[in-house]
Coordinates of C-alpha atoms in Angstrom, one line a residue:
M11 CA -17.0 41.5 1.6
G12 CA -14.6 40.0 3.9
A13 CA -11.2 40.9 4.9
R14 CA -8.8 40.9 1.5
G15 CA -11.9 40.3 -1.0
E16 CA -12.6 36.8 0.6
L17 CA -16.5 35.8 -0.3
Y18 CA -16.2 32.2 1.2
T19 CA -13.7 30.0 2.9
T20 CA -13.3 26.3 3.5
E21 CA -10.3 24.5 5.2
V22 CA -9.2 21.0 5.2
Y23 CA -6.9 19.8 7.8
L24 CA -4.7 16.8 7.6
D25 CA -1.4 15.4 9.5
N26 CA 1.0 17.8 8.7
R27 CA -0.7 19.7 5.9
S28 CA -3.5 22.3 5.7
Y29 CA -5.6 23.2 2.5
F30 CA -7.7 26.3 2.3
F31 CA -10.1 26.9 -0.7
N32 CA -10.8 30.7 -0.4
V33 CA -13.4 32.1 -2.9
K34 CA -12.2 35.9 -3.4
E35 CA -12.9 39.0 -5.3
N36 CA -10.5 41.1 -6.9
R37 CA -10.3 44.9 -7.2
T38 CA -11.7 44.6 -10.4
G39 CA -14.5 42.4 -9.6
D40 CA -13.4 39.1 -10.8
V41 CA -14.5 36.1 -9.1
F42 CA -11.6 33.4 -8.5
L43 CA -10.7 30.3 -6.2
Q44 CA -7.5 30.5 -4.3
I45 CA -6.1 27.1 -2.9
V46 CA -3.7 27.2 -0.4
E47 CA -1.3 24.4 0.7
S48 CA 0.1 25.3 4.2
K49 CA 3.1 22.6 5.3
S50 CA 4.0 22.4 9.1
R51 CA 7.0 21.2 10.5
D52 CA 7.2 20.4 14.0
G53 CA 4.5 22.2 15.1
A54 CA 5.9 25.6 13.6
D55 CA 4.5 27.4 10.5
G56 CA 6.3 25.9 7.3
K57 CA 5.9 26.4 3.6
R58 CA 2.8 27.7 2.0
H59 CA 1.9 27.3 -1.7
Q60 CA -1.0 28.7 -3.5
I61 CA -2.6 29.0 -6.8
A62 CA -5.3 30.6 -8.2
I63 CA -8.3 29.6 -10.9
F64 CA -10.6 32.3 -12.1
A65 CA -14.5 31.7 -12.5
D66 CA -14.2 31.5 -16.3
D67 CA -11.6 28.2 -15.9
M68 CA -13.4 26.6 -13.2
Q69 CA -15.4 24.1 -15.3
K70 CA -11.9 23.2 -17.4
F71 CA -9.8 22.8 -14.0
L72 CA -12.9 20.9 -12.5
Q73 CA -13.0 18.6 -15.8
G74 CA -9.1 17.8 -15.6
M75 CA -9.2 17.2 -11.8
E76 CA -12.3 14.5 -12.4
R77 CA -9.8 13.0 -14.6
S78 CA -7.1 12.8 -12.6
L79 CA -9.3 11.4 -10.0
S80 CA -10.7 8.9 -11.9
Y81 CA -7.4 7.8 -13.1
V82 CA -5.9 7.5 -9.4
E83 CA -9.3 5.3 -8.6
K84 CA -9.0 2.8 -11.6
D85 CA -5.0 2.3 -10.9
R86 CA -5.6 1.9 -7.1
K87 CA -8.1 -0.8 -8.2
E88 CA -5.6 -2.4 -10.9
R89 CA -2.8 -2.3 -8.2
A90 CA -5.3 -4.3 -5.3
K91 CA -5.9 -6.9 -8.0
I92 CA -2.7 -7.7 -8.9
R93 CA -1.8 -7.8 -5.0
A94 CA -4.5 -10.1 -4.8
A95 CA -3.4 -12.4 -7.6
K96 CA 0.1 -12.3 -6.5
K97 CA -1.1 -13.3 -2.8
A98 CA -3.2 -15.9 -4.4
E99 CA -0.7 -17.3 -6.8
K100 CA 2.0 -17.6 -3.6
A101 CA -0.5 -19.5 -1.9
K102 CA -1.1 -22.1 -4.6
K103 CA 2.5 -23.2 -5.1
I104 CA 2.8 -26.8 -5.4
Y105 CA 6.0 -28.5 -4.5
K106 CA 6.9 -31.4 -6.5
L107 CA 8.9 -34.3 -5.7
K108 CA 12.3 -34.8 -7.8
E109 CA 12.1 -37.9 -9.9
D110 CA 14.9 -39.9 -7.7
S111 CA 12.9 -39.8 -4.5
K112 CA 9.9 -40.9 -6.1
K113 CA 11.3 -44.0 -7.0
K114 CA 12.4 -45.1 -4.0
D115 CA 10.1 -46.7 -2.0
D116 CA 11.6 -47.6 1.4
G117 CA 8.8 -46.6 3.6
L118 CA 10.2 -43.4 4.6
K119 CA 7.9 -40.3 3.8
R120 CA 10.0 -37.7 2.0
T121 CA 9.3 -34.2 3.2
G122 CA 12.3 -32.5 1.8
R123 CA 14.0 -32.1 4.9
I124 CA 16.8 -34.1 6.0
H125 CA 16.5 -37.5 8.3
V126 CA 19.2 -38.5 10.3
V127 CA 18.8 -42.5 10.5
S128 CA 21.0 -44.3 13.4
K129 CA 23.4 -46.8 11.9
R130 CA 23.6 -48.7 15.3
P131 CA 21.5 -52.1 15.0
A132 CA 18.0 -52.0 16.5
E133 CA 18.2 -53.3 20.1
T134 CA 15.3 -55.7 21.7
S135 CA 13.3 -54.7 24.1
E136 CA 14.7 -58.0 26.1
N137 CA 18.4 -56.5 25.5
S138 CA 17.6 -53.2 26.7
E139 CA 16.1 -54.2 29.7
S140 CA 18.9 -57.1 30.8
S141 CA 21.6 -54.3 30.5
V142 CA 19.3 -52.1 32.6
E143 CA 19.2 -54.9 35.3
E144 CA 23.0 -55.6 35.4

């Protein structure tokens, strides 16, 4: 038996948290799983939280954990499906022209943007050449 009744230990290290799964035996010989979460702040030891699950309760605990994990996976897939549908719907938007612009047939392509048209009479190429020569 190891220090403080430890029979087996495994660790999981994440960005700012560490999880320790310790299988221990108490003084009366009962085996239990101790799960310790350690949060670090700026490299220093931070808060530690722990729970203990006794051997008799481990199967029920694991069943609850499996149900929770399957819900999380199902919810993740549903959210991804909704995001994909919204993205596809946004890409499919069809812009319709107003009724007034459909009726006008003056040879201009209507894009919904403001078009500036000069009110000056169009000069012929002869007039512009003669004004340049003067």
